[in-house]
Amino acid sequence: MPTHPAPSFRPGSIVRVACEHFVTYDAVEFRPGPHLNMIVGPNGTGKSTVVCAIALGLGWKPSVLGRAKDVASYVKLGHSQGWVEIELQGTEFNVTIRRILFRESNTSDWMLQGVPASARQVHQAVSQFNIEVGNLCAFLPQDRVADFAAMTPSKLLQDTQHAAGHAQLSEWHAQLIDYGHQRAALDARLEQEQKEHDHLEERNAVLERDIRRYEERLDLEKRVAALQVRVVFAQYYEVKAQYDAARAKREEGKRALERLLQEQAPLERAVELANEKLEKAQVVMQTHKREADEAHTAILRLTASREDLDTTLASLTEQEKQLEAHDAERHAAIEDMRSKIAELERIIASDTPPGPLEPLDGQLRSRKAEHRVACDELHDMDTQCLELRTKQQRLSSQMDEARRSLDAVDTARHRRLQIMARADRDTFEAVQWLEHHQDLFERTVHEPVLLILQITRPEAARAIETCLSWPVQRTFVCETRADYDLFTRELIDKRKWRLNVVELESTRSTYTPPIPSSDLAALGFDAYAMDCIDAPKEVLKYLCSASNLHAIPISFRGDRVRPQDMEQYRAIRRYIVADTVFTTTYSSYGRKLPQTMSRVLKPLRNFAYQQDSSERERAEENLSSYQHQLDHLRSELERRQHDRTQHAQHCDALAQDLARIKDAHHELYTKHREWERREAKLAAQRANLAQEEAKPSITVQRRRIHAERHKLACDMAKISERLCRSLLSMTRANASSDVHGLAMLHVYADVDACRATLREHKTRVEEAETALRSVLDEFTAVKSQTKELQARAQQQWRNATDEVQAMVQALAEDESVAQLEAQLARLQAQLDVPWGVGPSVLETFRERKEKILELQRSLESGRAERERCVSAMQRVEEQWLPALEALIQAVNERFSAAFDRMKCAGEVRLARDATHYEKWGIDILVKFRDTERLQLLTGQRQSGGERSLATILYLLSLTELSRTPFSLVDEINQGMDPRAERAVHSQMVAMTCTPEAGQYFLITPKLLPGLAYHELMKVLIINNGEWLPERLPLRELIQKKRAAVAAGP
């Protein structure tokens, strides 16, 4: 037997797989070999679980397996979590990845080299080895075997490029597809832009003659514009001359006013000097006058003092005369006081002092507190009784309302209101609002037709309801426009309610039936619909306008009216017979033939007369509940009133006792006050007696009077001397005042003359100022007009184009405004003549011209970009196509040889497309019988075994060319006959058990006897069941088996 070097793993090959609580496994760990690994086990033991472990453990999604889409589904039943660990061969060190799966959260955690990591980090670690788990050419699970045969040729090409051949095949192909899309988009764009360019050039060629005429008009417009600018400038120059003249007048007025103001200063100085002289004279005059006034005042004061001294001397003389009489009166008063004091002392000594007030004060406070508490309790009882009476009144009102509700249950309006509340809440709320606010409107605002309409003939109710649509039934009717505006503003605009409302101010006043009512019976009708109802006049007008009730006749019997006879009465387009409504229309063309349609009347709902028993029961229950509450309330009120009466009697007893104590207290207090008054009076009499006894005697008083008289005589002499001096001072001051008064007359004359001269000069100044103001007003007006014209001229100049400005500068400037305006009027008249060509034509021509230039630039740019794109495609295709053809050739050689060994035929071809690189693909053609031709492998044409055979042989053909570190096929031999299965096995061993081959996994549930094996392949047998030993010595078992075979039978 030949010897082989020790097998080695490619980087990225699987070195170890371990699982715990994963699908069918509680725990498992195995180490595959570097080449072919045959995993064998009965169905259900967990072969496909190994496939799942490899795919999920390397970071792929469950969707690549074709099984459950959630990671939680891969956790073994009965466990909350599980994990898968994959160890990959590395270049320097092995890469170990662990994925932990959680059932409840349906999430995963990752560990890379034993350290927590993210899914992105795991993907980066795996992608460096070019592992293609999602590629069916490299990784084919059991549930996706059928997907391989069903792959489109383009998808097969993409997966084959990923799995084998040059490393950049897929990248080159993607670039070619992208360049192809760019080229197709550029071709479509260039074709569209070329069509648009040619179309625009054709359109502009038609407009060239009109454009020449329009250019002539533009030249005329420029001349008009130039004249308009010149007219404004000429007007400005004329007004500017007026402005210069007004400014000169203004300066002259200012100079004249300044001269007058300079001449006024000396005059004002002369007036000031005269006034100063006058003021000095007035000061001297006032001084002499003040001295005279002061002397006169002193004389009056001294005279009054002398009169006061005379009065005092007379009083002293009178006092001296009355000393004897006053002394006798004083002795009598003293004796009277002594007798009164003795009487008061006797009364006080004979009477007993009153008792103390403190005991009665305590009793009074105690009784007041008891009475106050009792009154508060009585007030609380009154409050409780009042609350009970209020509740009683409220319950009585509720009972009245309940009785009214019970009475209203039987009314048609109530039933219709309930219908409206259920069908249209906004309209129901509007009815409630209108009941309380009808007074806001000028005229009556009528409630909806459903509520206000009365059917006078009950047999017509169904017909009337059919004629009145629901929008008509829920419509409010206003008689005036003002009421309509107010109603819609309050309810629709403010409250946002969805309501139907009309106003009849502008409608017809009368509606005449198409056939007189007297002639209806002859036609078999009983009445018009309008004759069967009753409502306010305005509502009836609305129903005629909206529903034509005045023109719809009704027959309550079905045998009196024939529709074919009614077709001749074109005035009646709609009528009702029994329970059917007929509508007749007439053709608008030809013979205008009639067409009659009929339908059954709607069931009677809104205008039905029926009683709502459930609502009556609710009303009766409410009434009974209110009556029970009222009875209980009445008994409670009677009990409270009885308690209140007893407590009121107690309060009255406390009040009487309190009044008795108050009377006793008042009597004792009065006695205390009388005793204190007597003692106070006695003290006052004693004080008066002591004061009278302390007064001086008559001799002492006479001596005092003589002393005062002597002092008054001395004062009288002094006053007479001062009076003489004051009279002399007053005489002298009056004489000096007269002298200075004569001198002031001359000063007054000088002041008046200076003031008159100044007034005359000020008048001249005012006249000069008035003249200057007039000149300034004229100057301001001219200046404003000049600025306005200057601004207009500057604006016209700025608005003018460069051509118009050049024309203005080239023309003469010495023409007057009238001449320029005449020229402008002449040119404007020429311009007003219709030219037939508007500015839109030129604008359209220019826009098309610009668009044509833009399209030319875009076409040139697009063609250059297309050439670059085609050149890039050629460069990439020169790299991609030879490498791809070499790969297809190599795969085809191996595939064809494999089929030849199977006595069949197979071929792999490159399917090309002239325009779209994404449509390039790989066609697999197979032939399993000599009588057949090569046929394309599809998911329907071949049998399951034939598809499996073709699939495994194609995958084996890629093995030697594969760039992936490992490949896997799961139960690919399903449906093969033993001959094919044996041949496939042999070829697989031959292709995968070479030192150059990579790692390969073959999963199968069965083994045929006599298969070929190789020492580089590894057979992994799944031993799974209810019971397993802790350690299974496979080496010992093999040795025993070999010994038994050698010993023979």
XYZ file of C-alpha atoms in Angstrom, residues 414-787:
374
model
C -89.615 61.377 21.145
C -89.187 58.234 19.081
C -87.890 60.247 16.160
C -85.509 62.129 18.439
C -84.115 58.806 19.624
C -83.664 57.686 15.996
C -81.797 60.892 15.248
C -79.621 60.584 18.366
C -78.516 57.132 17.257
C -78.061 57.943 13.551
C -76.689 61.502 13.625
C -75.381 62.789 16.942
C -74.440 66.217 15.573
C -77.977 66.891 14.346
C -79.439 65.693 17.680
C -77.144 68.055 19.621
C -78.102 70.899 17.270
C -81.818 70.283 18.011
C -81.101 70.499 21.757
C -79.178 73.739 21.214
C -81.955 75.236 19.061
C -84.594 74.597 21.747
C -82.710 76.955 24.122
C -81.552 79.572 21.580
C -84.522 80.082 19.236
C -84.815 83.682 20.479
C -81.482 84.585 18.807
C -82.998 84.465 15.326
C -85.099 86.960 13.378
C -87.610 84.345 12.197
C -88.282 80.747 13.118
C -85.501 78.253 12.396
C -87.338 74.987 11.786
C -86.136 71.718 13.273
C -85.171 68.835 10.952
C -87.923 67.498 8.704
C -87.913 64.161 10.548
C -89.085 65.867 13.769
C -91.477 68.481 12.404
C -93.239 66.516 9.646
C -96.684 65.020 10.414
C -98.162 62.348 8.109
C -101.892 62.990 7.812
C -102.577 59.728 5.965
C -100.822 56.842 7.747
C -101.116 54.585 4.679
C -98.760 56.974 2.857
C -96.021 56.818 5.533
C -93.911 54.281 3.676
C -94.161 56.218 0.402
C -93.289 59.511 2.116
C -90.224 58.004 3.821
C -89.033 56.583 0.481
C -89.375 59.999 -1.186
C -87.461 61.745 1.613
C -83.797 60.762 1.687
C -81.937 60.789 4.989
C -80.094 64.062 4.168
C -83.490 65.700 3.574
C -84.905 64.292 6.833
C -82.025 65.737 8.871
C -82.139 69.229 7.280
C -82.803 72.453 9.265
C -84.816 75.126 7.394
C -84.061 78.875 7.829
C -86.482 81.500 6.526
C -83.915 84.327 6.098
C -80.324 84.589 4.984
C -79.319 86.328 8.220
C -80.657 83.395 10.283
C -78.852 80.966 7.970
C -75.541 82.814 8.446
C -75.967 82.936 12.250
C -76.949 79.235 12.453
C -74.033 78.021 10.322
C -71.540 80.304 12.105
C -72.533 79.119 15.600
C -72.952 75.384 14.925
C -70.899 74.510 11.836
C -68.018 77.008 11.934
C -67.496 77.217 15.714
C -68.595 73.757 16.923
C -67.525 71.881 13.747
C -70.808 69.905 13.637
C -71.723 68.220 10.352
C -75.240 69.535 9.646
C -77.611 70.016 6.706
C -79.185 73.490 6.654
C -80.954 75.479 3.901
C -82.399 78.983 3.598
C -85.541 79.718 1.545
C -85.191 83.461 1.067
C -84.336 83.054 -2.619
C -86.604 80.087 -3.486
C -89.896 80.167 -5.307
C -92.941 81.120 -3.271
C -95.318 78.512 -4.788
C -95.033 75.104 -6.414
C -97.801 74.067 -8.837
C -98.529 70.342 -9.359
C -97.944 69.167 -12.961
C -101.564 67.920 -13.139
C -104.413 69.470 -11.133
C -105.378 67.433 -8.061
C -108.931 67.131 -9.387
C -107.665 65.185 -12.433
C -105.630 62.628 -10.421
C -108.560 60.326 -9.742
C -109.114 59.850 -13.467
C -105.536 58.540 -13.708
C -106.069 56.123 -10.798
C -104.190 58.147 -8.144
C -105.471 59.081 -4.695
C -103.372 62.181 -3.936
C -100.029 63.874 -4.318
C -97.406 63.105 -1.690
C -97.678 66.744 -0.545
C -101.380 66.179 0.265
C -100.503 63.387 2.727
C -98.303 65.439 5.058
C -98.548 68.493 7.258
C -95.723 70.859 8.274
C -94.987 74.601 8.480
C -95.361 76.431 5.175
C -91.612 77.075 4.791
C -90.786 73.394 5.399
C -93.327 72.338 2.779
C -91.690 74.740 0.291
C -88.324 73.118 1.017
C -89.762 69.602 0.488
C -91.219 70.672 -2.856
C -87.842 72.128 -3.870
C -85.696 69.232 -2.617
C -87.915 66.156 -3.148
C -90.653 67.329 -5.567
C -93.416 66.045 -3.273
C -95.880 68.298 -5.125
C -95.185 66.347 -8.346
C -95.256 62.727 -7.045
C -98.790 61.203 -7.153
C -99.625 58.189 -4.995
C -102.103 55.336 -5.592
C -102.760 53.186 -2.527
C -104.105 50.346 -4.684
C -102.021 48.503 -7.230
C -104.659 47.737 -9.853
C -105.694 51.224 -10.949
C -102.533 52.554 -12.613
C -100.753 51.028 -15.576
C -97.116 52.194 -16.057
C -97.358 51.924 -19.849
C -100.276 54.364 -19.812
C -98.393 56.818 -17.580
C -95.515 57.111 -20.064
C -97.603 59.466 -22.224
C -97.849 61.990 -19.361
C -94.388 63.492 -19.608
C -95.137 65.966 -16.820
C -95.103 63.111 -14.274
C -91.671 61.505 -14.088
C -92.084 59.740 -10.746
C -95.141 58.151 -9.094
C -95.965 55.502 -6.470
C -98.430 52.645 -6.859
C -99.085 50.512 -3.742
C -95.616 49.450 -2.560
C -93.704 50.266 -5.774
C -92.125 53.512 -6.931
C -91.884 54.091 -10.701
C -89.410 56.446 -12.415
C -89.789 57.335 -16.094
C -86.984 58.846 -18.174
C -87.088 59.942 -21.796
C -84.313 59.603 -24.364
C -82.622 62.843 -25.438
C -82.200 61.638 -29.016
C -84.326 60.432 -31.925
C -87.902 59.650 -30.991
C -87.283 60.410 -27.307
C -88.729 57.059 -26.266
C -89.609 56.536 -22.592
C -87.982 54.080 -20.201
C -89.631 53.182 -16.888
C -87.782 51.690 -13.893
C -89.450 50.399 -10.743
C -88.301 49.455 -7.259
C -89.998 48.418 -4.053
C -90.585 51.061 -1.386
C -88.188 51.092 1.542
C -89.398 49.471 4.778
C -90.994 51.939 7.158
C -88.501 52.956 9.854
C -88.231 56.596 10.851
C -91.958 57.457 10.499
C -93.267 54.236 12.086
C -95.643 54.453 15.082
C -94.309 51.868 17.552
C -93.561 51.922 21.221
C -90.099 51.324 22.701
C -90.810 48.949 25.620
C -87.229 48.924 26.917
C -87.175 52.707 27.144
C -90.536 52.663 28.995
C -89.149 50.131 31.488
C -86.110 52.352 32.099
C -88.352 55.383 32.665
C -90.588 53.450 35.095
C -87.560 52.147 36.991
C -86.206 55.688 37.320
C -89.577 56.954 38.588
C -89.829 54.125 41.157
C -86.265 54.771 42.341
C -86.927 58.497 42.788
C -90.169 57.751 44.730
C -88.357 55.387 47.094
C -85.616 57.961 47.720
C -88.243 60.673 48.330
C -90.118 58.555 50.918
C -86.892 57.821 52.778
C -85.982 61.509 52.670
C -89.362 62.568 54.084
C -89.100 60.202 57.080
C -85.559 61.422 57.767
C -86.750 65.069 57.589
C -89.606 64.419 60.080
C -87.179 62.830 62.545
C -84.748 65.730 62.247
C -87.533 68.300 62.717
C -88.717 66.519 65.922
C -85.145 66.583 67.317
C -84.895 70.238 66.363
C -88.112 71.128 68.270
C -86.856 69.494 71.476
C -83.491 71.202 71.171
C -85.192 74.577 70.570
C -87.094 74.190 73.873
C -83.803 73.542 75.653
C -82.340 76.679 74.058
C -85.340 78.739 75.245
C -84.860 77.517 78.875
C -81.165 78.469 78.716
C -82.101 81.895 77.350
C -84.541 82.580 80.240
C -81.944 81.561 82.857
C -79.380 83.772 81.109
C -81.782 86.768 81.228
C -82.392 86.265 85.001
C -78.634 86.235 85.722
C -78.159 89.324 83.549
C -80.830 91.235 85.543
C -79.204 90.350 88.916
C -75.808 91.305 87.596
C -77.121 94.664 86.303
C -78.762 95.502 89.694
C -75.574 94.785 91.666
C -73.489 96.700 89.134
C -75.807 99.736 89.510
C -75.327 99.708 93.313
C -71.553 99.621 92.853
C -71.704 102.590 90.506
C -73.872 104.647 93.039
C -71.488 103.926 95.954
C -68.479 104.976 93.866
C -70.288 108.197 92.715
C -70.958 109.282 96.329
C -67.354 108.752 97.370
C -66.125 110.720 94.345
C -68.538 113.613 95.097
C -67.332 113.769 98.737
C -63.701 113.960 97.596
C -64.555 116.776 95.165
C -66.326 118.877 97.861
C -63.376 118.514 100.213
C -60.989 119.671 97.471
C -63.156 122.745 96.677
C -63.302 123.674 100.380
C -59.531 123.522 100.717
C -59.132 125.713 97.606
C -61.513 128.444 98.930
C -59.877 128.487 102.359
C -56.432 128.954 100.729
C -57.419 132.205 98.867
C -55.693 135.519 100.124
C -57.401 138.105 102.434
C -58.960 141.498 101.336
C -55.950 143.574 102.588
C -53.514 141.546 100.541
C -55.693 141.939 97.443
C -55.933 145.795 97.852
C -52.131 146.065 98.189
C -51.723 143.999 94.932
C -54.148 146.307 93.023
C -52.150 149.486 94.027
C -48.900 147.876 92.809
C -50.422 146.985 89.432
C -51.857 150.546 88.983
C -48.385 152.120 89.531
C -46.805 149.792 86.979
C -49.500 150.636 84.379
C -48.862 154.406 84.836
C -45.149 153.936 84.013
C -46.002 151.948 80.890
C -48.407 154.696 79.756
C -45.619 157.340 79.859
C -43.251 155.205 77.778
C -45.900 154.573 75.082
C -46.650 158.322 74.735
C -42.952 159.076 74.109
C -42.630 156.377 71.378
C -45.817 157.643 69.714
C -44.336 161.124 69.274
C -41.176 159.715 67.624
C -43.209 157.618 65.158
C -45.304 160.632 64.028
C -42.115 162.574 63.211
C -40.658 159.606 61.136
C -43.870 159.210 59.096
C -43.908 162.946 58.199
C -40.313 162.864 56.907
C -40.841 159.648 54.812
C -43.931 161.086 53.065
C -42.009 164.236 52.056
C -39.120 162.219 50.481
C -41.628 159.962 48.624
C -43.279 162.976 46.958
C -39.917 164.316 45.693
C -38.869 160.993 44.116
C -42.337 160.532 42.562
C -41.855 163.656 40.429
C -38.444 162.350 39.219
C -39.934 158.964 38.142
C -42.284 160.662 35.667
C -39.297 161.614 33.431
C -37.907 158.031 33.657
C -41.278 156.552 32.537
C -41.276 158.804 29.449
C -37.805 157.596 28.404
C -38.791 153.906 28.815
C -41.936 154.316 26.699
C -39.978 155.979 23.850
C -37.367 153.142 23.739
C -40.053 150.467 23.786
C -41.967 152.089 20.902
C -38.825 152.164 18.738
C -38.140 148.464 19.541
C -41.724 147.439 18.701
C -41.514 149.129 15.304
C -38.252 147.319 14.529
C -39.667 143.953 15.619
C -42.553 144.494 13.216
C -40.063 144.853 10.374
C -38.318 141.638 11.576
C -41.610 139.730 11.561
C -42.380 140.927 8.040
C -38.914 139.731 6.947
C -39.485 136.349 8.615
C -42.887 135.962 6.897
C -41.308 136.713 3.541
C -38.527 134.206 4.283
C -41.036 131.512 5.243
C -42.860 132.033 1.947
C -39.584 131.723 0.079
C -38.701 128.595 2.114
C -42.072 126.987 1.319
C -41.529 127.650 -2.366
C -37.970 126.311 -2.093
C -39.109 123.171 -0.243
C -41.772 122.425 -2.855
C -39.347 122.884 -5.730
C -36.706 120.876 -3.883
C -39.121 117.984 -3.273
C -40.172 118.018 -6.920
C -36.520 118.126 -7.953
C -35.619 115.141 -5.741
